[in-house]
Short mmCIF file of C-alpha atoms in Angstrom, two decimals:
data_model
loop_
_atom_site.label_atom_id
_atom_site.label_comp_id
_atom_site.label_asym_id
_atom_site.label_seq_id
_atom_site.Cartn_x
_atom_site.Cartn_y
_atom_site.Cartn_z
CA UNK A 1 -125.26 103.36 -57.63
CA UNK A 2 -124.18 102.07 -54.19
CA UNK A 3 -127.61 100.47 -53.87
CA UNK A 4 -126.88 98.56 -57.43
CA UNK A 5 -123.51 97.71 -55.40
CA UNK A 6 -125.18 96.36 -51.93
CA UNK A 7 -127.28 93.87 -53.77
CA UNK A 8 -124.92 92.50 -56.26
CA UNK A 9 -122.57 91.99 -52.72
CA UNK A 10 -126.06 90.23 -51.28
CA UNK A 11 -126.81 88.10 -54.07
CA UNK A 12 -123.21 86.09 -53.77
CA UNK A 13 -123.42 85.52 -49.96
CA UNK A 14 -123.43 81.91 -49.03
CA UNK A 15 -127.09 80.49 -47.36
CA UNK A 16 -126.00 80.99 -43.83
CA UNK A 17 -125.47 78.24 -41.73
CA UNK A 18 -124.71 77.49 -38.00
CA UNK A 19 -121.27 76.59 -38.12
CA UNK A 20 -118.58 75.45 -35.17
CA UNK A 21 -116.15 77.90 -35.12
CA UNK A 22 -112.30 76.71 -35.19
CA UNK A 23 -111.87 78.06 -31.14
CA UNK A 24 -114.88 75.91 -30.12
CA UNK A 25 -113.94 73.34 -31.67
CA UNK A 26 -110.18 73.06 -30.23
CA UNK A 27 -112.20 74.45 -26.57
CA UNK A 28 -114.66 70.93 -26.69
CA UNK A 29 -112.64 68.70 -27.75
CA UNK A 30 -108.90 69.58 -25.76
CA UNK A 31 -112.22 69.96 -22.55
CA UNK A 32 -113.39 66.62 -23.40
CA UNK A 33 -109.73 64.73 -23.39
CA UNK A 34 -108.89 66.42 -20.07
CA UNK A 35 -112.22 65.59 -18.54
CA UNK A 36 -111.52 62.00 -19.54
CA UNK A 37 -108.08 61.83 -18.59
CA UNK A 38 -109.55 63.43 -15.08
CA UNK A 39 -112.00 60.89 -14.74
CA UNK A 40 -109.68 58.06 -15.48
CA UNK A 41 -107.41 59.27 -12.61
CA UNK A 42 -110.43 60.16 -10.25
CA UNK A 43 -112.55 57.27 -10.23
CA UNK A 44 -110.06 54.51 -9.14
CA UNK A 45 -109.22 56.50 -6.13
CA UNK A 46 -112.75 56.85 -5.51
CA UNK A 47 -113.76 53.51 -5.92
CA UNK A 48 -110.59 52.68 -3.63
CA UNK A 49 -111.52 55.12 -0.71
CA UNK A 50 -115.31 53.55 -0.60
CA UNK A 51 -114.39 50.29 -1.39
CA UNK A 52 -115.22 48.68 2.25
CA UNK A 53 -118.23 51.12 2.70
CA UNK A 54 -119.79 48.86 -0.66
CA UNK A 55 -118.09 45.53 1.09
CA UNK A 56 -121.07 43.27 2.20
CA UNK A 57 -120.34 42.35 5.74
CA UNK A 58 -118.64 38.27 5.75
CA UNK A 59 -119.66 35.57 7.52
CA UNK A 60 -118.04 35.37 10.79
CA UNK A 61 -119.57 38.08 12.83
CA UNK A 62 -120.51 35.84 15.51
CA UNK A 63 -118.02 33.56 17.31
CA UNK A 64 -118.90 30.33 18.90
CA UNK A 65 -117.02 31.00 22.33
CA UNK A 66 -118.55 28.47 25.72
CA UNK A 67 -120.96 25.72 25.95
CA UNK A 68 -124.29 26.92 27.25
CA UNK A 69 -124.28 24.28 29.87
CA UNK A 70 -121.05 25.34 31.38
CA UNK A 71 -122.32 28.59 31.93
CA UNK A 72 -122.96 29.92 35.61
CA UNK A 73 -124.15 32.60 37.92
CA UNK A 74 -121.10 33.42 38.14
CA UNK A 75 -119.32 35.22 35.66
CA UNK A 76 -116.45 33.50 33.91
CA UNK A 77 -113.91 34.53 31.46
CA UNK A 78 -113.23 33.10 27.74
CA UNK A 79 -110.99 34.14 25.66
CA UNK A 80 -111.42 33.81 21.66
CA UNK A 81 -110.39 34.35 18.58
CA UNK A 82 -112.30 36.95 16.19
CA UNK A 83 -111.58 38.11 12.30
CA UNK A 84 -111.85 41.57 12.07
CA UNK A 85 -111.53 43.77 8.52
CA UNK A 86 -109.92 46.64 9.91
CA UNK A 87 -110.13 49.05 6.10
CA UNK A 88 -108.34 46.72 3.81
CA UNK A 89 -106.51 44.36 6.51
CA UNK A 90 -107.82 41.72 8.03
CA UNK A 91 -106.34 40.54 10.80
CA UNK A 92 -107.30 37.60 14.63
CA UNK A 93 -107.99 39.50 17.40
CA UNK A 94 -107.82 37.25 20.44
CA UNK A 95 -111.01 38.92 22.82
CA UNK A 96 -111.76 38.43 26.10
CA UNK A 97 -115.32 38.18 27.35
CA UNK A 98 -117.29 37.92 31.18
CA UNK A 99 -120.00 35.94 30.15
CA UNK A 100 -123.10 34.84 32.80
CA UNK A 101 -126.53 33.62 33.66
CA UNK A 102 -128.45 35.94 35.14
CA UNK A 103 -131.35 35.13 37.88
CA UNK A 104 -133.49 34.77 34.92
CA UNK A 105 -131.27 32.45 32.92
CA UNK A 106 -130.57 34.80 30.11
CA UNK A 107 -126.86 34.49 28.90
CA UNK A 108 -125.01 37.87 28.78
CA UNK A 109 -121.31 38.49 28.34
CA UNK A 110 -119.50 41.53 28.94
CA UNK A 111 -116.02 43.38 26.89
CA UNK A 112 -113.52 43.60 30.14
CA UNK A 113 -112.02 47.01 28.52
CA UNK A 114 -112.75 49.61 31.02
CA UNK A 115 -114.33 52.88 30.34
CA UNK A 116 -112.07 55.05 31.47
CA UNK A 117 -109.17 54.63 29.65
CA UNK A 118 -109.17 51.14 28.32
CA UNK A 119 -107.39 48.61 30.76
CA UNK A 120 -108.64 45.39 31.43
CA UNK A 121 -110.80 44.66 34.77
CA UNK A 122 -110.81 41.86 36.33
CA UNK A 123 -113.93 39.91 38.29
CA UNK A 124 -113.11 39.63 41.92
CA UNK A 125 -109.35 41.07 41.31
CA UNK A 126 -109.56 43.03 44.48
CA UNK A 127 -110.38 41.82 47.74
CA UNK A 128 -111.82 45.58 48.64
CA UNK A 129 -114.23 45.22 46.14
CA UNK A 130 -115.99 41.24 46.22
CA UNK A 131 -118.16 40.37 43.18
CA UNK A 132 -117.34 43.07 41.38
CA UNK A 133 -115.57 43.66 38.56
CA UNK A 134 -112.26 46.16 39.42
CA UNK A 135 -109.78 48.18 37.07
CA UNK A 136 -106.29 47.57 38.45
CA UNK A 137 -105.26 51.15 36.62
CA UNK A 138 -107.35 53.87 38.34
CA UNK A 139 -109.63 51.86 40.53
CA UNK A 140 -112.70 52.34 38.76
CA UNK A 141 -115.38 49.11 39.43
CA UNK A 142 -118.58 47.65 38.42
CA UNK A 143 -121.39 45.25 39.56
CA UNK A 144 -122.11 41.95 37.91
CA UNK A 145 -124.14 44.00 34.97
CA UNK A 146 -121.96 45.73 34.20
CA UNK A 147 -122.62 49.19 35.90
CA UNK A 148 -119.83 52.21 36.38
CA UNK A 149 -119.84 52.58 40.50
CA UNK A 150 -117.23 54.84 40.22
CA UNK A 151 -114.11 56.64 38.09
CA UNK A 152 -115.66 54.81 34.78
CA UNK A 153 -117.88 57.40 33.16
CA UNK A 154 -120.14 54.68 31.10
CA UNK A 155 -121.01 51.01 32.24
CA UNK A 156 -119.32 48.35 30.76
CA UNK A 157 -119.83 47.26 26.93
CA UNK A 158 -121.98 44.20 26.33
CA UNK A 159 -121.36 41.62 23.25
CA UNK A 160 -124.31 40.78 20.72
CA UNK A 161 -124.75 37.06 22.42
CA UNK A 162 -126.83 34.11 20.23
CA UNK A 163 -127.65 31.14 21.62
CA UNK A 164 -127.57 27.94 18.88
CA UNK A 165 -127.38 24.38 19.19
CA UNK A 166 -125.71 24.21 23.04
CA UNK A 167 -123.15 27.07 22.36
CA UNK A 168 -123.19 30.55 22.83
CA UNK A 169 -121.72 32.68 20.26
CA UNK A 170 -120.93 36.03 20.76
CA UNK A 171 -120.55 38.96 17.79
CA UNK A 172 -120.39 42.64 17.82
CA UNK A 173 -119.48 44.62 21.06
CA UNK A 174 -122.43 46.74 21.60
CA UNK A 175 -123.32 49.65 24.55
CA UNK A 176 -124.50 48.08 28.10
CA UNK A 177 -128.24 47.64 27.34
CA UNK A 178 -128.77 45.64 30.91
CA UNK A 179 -128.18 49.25 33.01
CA UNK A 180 -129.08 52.66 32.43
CA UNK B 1 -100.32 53.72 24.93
CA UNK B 2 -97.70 54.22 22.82
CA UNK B 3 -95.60 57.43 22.90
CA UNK B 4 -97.36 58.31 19.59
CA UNK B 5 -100.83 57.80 20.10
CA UNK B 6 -100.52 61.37 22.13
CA UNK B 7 -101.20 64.80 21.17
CA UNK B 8 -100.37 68.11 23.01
CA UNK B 9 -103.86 68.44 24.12
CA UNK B 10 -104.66 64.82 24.89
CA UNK B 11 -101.35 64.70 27.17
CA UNK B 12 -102.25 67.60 29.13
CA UNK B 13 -105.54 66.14 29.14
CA UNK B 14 -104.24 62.81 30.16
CA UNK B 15 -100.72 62.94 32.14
CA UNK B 16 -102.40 62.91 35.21
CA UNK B 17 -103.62 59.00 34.62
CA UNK B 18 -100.58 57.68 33.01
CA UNK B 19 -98.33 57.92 35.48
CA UNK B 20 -95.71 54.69 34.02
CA UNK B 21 -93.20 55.24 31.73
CA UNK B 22 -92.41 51.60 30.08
CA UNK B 23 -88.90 51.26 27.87
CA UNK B 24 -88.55 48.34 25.95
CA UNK B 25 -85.26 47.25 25.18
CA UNK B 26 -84.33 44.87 22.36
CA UNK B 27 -80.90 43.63 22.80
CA UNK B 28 -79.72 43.65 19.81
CA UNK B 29 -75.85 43.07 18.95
CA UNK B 30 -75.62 43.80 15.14
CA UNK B 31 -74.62 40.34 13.92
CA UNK B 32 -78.14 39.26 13.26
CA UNK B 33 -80.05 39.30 9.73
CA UNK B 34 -82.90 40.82 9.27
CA UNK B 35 -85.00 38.14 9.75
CA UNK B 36 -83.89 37.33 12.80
CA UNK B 37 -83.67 41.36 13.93
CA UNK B 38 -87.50 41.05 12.67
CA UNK B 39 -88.09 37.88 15.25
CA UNK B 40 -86.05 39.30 18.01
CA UNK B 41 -88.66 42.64 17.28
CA UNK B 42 -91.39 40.74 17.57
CA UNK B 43 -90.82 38.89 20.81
CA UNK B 44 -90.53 42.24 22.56
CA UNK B 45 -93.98 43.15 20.79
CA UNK B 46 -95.59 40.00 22.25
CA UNK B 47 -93.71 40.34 25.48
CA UNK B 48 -94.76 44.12 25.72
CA UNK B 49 -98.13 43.18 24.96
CA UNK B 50 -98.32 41.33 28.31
CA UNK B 51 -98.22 44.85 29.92
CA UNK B 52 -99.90 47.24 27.12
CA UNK B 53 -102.70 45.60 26.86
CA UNK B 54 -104.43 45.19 29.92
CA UNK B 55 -102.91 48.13 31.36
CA UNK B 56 -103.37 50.38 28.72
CA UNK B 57 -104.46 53.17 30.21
CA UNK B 58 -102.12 54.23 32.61
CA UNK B 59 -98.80 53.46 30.51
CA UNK B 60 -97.29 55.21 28.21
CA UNK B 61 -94.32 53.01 26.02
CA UNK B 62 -91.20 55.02 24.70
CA UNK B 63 -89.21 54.37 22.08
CA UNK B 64 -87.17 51.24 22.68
CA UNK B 65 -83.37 51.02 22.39
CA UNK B 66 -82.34 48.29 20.20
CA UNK B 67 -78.97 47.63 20.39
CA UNK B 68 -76.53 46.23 23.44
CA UNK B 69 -73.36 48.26 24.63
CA UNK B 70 -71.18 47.75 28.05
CA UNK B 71 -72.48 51.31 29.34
CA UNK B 72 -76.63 49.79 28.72
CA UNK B 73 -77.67 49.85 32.26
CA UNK B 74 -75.98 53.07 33.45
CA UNK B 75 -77.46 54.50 30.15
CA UNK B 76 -81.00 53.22 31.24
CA UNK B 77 -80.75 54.30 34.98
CA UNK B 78 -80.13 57.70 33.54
CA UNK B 79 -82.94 57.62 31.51
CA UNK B 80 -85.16 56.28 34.24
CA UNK B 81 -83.94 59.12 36.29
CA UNK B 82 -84.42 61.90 34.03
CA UNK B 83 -87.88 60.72 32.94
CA UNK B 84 -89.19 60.40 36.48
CA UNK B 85 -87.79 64.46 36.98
CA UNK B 86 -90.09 65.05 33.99
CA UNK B 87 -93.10 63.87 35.68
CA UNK B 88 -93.49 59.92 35.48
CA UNK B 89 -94.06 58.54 38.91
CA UNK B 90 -92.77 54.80 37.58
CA UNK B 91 -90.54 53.53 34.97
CA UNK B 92 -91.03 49.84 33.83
CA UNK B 93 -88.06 48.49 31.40
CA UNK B 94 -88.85 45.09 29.30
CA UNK B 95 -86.89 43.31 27.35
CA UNK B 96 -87.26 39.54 25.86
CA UNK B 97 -84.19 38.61 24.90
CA UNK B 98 -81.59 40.80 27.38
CA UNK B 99 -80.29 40.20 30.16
CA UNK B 100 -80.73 43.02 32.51
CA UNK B 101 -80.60 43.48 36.53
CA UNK B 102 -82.39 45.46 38.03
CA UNK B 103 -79.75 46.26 41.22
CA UNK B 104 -77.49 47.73 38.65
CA UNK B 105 -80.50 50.59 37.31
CA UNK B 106 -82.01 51.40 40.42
CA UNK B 107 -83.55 54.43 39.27
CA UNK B 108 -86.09 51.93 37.58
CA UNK B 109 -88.88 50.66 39.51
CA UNK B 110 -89.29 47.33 37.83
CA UNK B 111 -87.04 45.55 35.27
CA UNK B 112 -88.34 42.50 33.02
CA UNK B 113 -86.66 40.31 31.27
CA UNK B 114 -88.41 37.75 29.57
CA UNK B 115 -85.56 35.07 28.70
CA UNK B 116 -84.39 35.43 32.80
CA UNK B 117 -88.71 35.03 33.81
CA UNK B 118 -88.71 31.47 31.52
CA UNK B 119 -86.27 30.24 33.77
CA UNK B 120 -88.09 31.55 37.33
CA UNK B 121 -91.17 31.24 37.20
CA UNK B 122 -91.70 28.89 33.63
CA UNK B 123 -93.25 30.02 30.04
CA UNK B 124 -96.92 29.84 31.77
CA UNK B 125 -97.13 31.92 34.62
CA UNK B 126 -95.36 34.82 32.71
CA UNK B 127 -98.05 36.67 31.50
CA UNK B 128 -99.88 36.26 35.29
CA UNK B 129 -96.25 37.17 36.87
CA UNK B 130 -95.74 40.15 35.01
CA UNK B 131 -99.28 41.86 35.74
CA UNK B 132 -99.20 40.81 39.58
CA UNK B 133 -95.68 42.76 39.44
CA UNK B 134 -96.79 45.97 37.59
CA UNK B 135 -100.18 45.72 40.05
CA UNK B 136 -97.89 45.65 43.11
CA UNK B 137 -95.43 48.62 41.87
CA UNK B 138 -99.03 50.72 42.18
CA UNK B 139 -99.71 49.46 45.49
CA UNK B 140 -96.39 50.17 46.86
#
């Protein structure tokens, strides 16, 4: 008898099929509108916090900054006037730069900020220390290259110098590559 | 360096090097509008800059007072006093538009005014007069 029963039951069962069920259904799709809404938060502050990583660099790295010819043995200040993109402002710097000719004739010019704590030497400032450049702060000094003789802990930086058409144009300051 | 730029490490670290204490002052009276508060503010920036730039290292600039009163330069020699009893070997105080003299804050070791400079020494030789003076405080 109950057999009779299980396959009259049987017979009017629907052909299965896979069907979303009504909590998946609300799960994907309320998922899917927050991930959105996420994403459309997200991604602008993303794309704002790398934005000057992706930046190509401008024009206007290097500065043209002394005539070639008026450049000596001995080394002579210029100041200048440099754009720099500092994040998202962009401001003039004015820079100052030691630039000259060694015994070889190559042009080199060199940032005045002192390694120690960042004042500004001076070539020949102090008579106790002739053709060298002197830190009026702590006293540290350097030769004509550049090199720490004492309190500084590093030599002086050097600027990326290019020579083109009479002029000497100066870019990014770099480490001391003339010392060790 | 300003005031701010310091940490409790990087003082203890540092105090020992920046031995100046530099006040700027901005001599305000109250009757200006903002734009011209906002000009005053930044002549004392570019007339500060003549000493916090080149000697960065060894300065350290306070907060500024910004407004003129009658009791100004007793107020400042106080200041001057109590900040040298808290360590600072020097105290510098610029200002470009006040008047101030130095005889009446003597617990200052150099006072600047940049409006009384343009009249001794000219626009042009400020910027070279003001770092020979801060050079010879050190020497002293």
């Amino acid at each position: 008898m109950s057999s009779e029963h299980d396959d009259h039951e049987a017979s009017l069962k629907l052909p299965s099929r896979m069907e979303m069920s009504r909590r998946q259904f609300l799960t994907y799709t309320l998922g899917g509108a927050t991930a959105y809404m996420a994403a459309g938060a997200i991604l602008p502050m993303v794309r704002f916090a790398v934005d000057p990583i992706l930046q190509h660099k401008g024009e206007g790295t290097s500065v043209k900054v002394a005539e070639i010819s008026k450049i000596t043995n001995e080394p002579q200040e210029f100041t200048f006037e440099l754009k720099q993109q500092d994040g998202w402002y962009l401001s003039n710097a004015s820079l100052v730069a030691w630039i000259r000719k060694d015994e070889q004739g190559k042009i080199y010019a060199l940032s005045p900020i002192c390694k120690h704590l960042g004042c500004t030497v001076g070539w020949n400032s102090d008579k106790q220390y002739p053709d060298e450049y002197h830190c009026p702060c702590h006293g540290a000094h350097y030769d004509k290259e550049g090199k720490n003789l004492a309190v500084a802990p590093k030599p002086l930086d050097e600027y990326v110098v290019k020579e083109e058409q009479g002029w000497v144009y100066l870019g990014d300051i770099v480490p001391n590559t003339r010392v060790n | 360096m300003k005031f701010s730029e310091m940490t409790q490490d990087s003082w203890a670290e540092l105090q020992l090097y920046l031995d100046t204490c530099l006040i700027p002052y901005t001599a305000l009276s109250g009757e200006q509008s903002p734009v011209e508060v906002t000009e005053a503010l930044e002549r004392l920036r570019d007339f500060l800059d003549l000493v916090e730039i080149p000697f960065k290292g060894r300065i350290v600039t306070y907060p500024a007072f910004h407004y003129a009163n009658p009791e100004l330069s007793m107020t400042l020699n106080s200041l001057s006093a109590q900040l040298k009893s808290s360590g600072f070997k020097y105290v510098v105080i610029m200002s470009s538009d006040g008047h101030l003299d130095g005889v009446e804050i003597p617990s200052a070791d150099l006072v600047l005014s940049r409006s009384v400079l343009t009249h001794a020494v000219g626009e042009e030789a400020i910027a070279r007069f003001v770092g020979e003076k801060i050079r010879e405080l050190w020497k002293k």
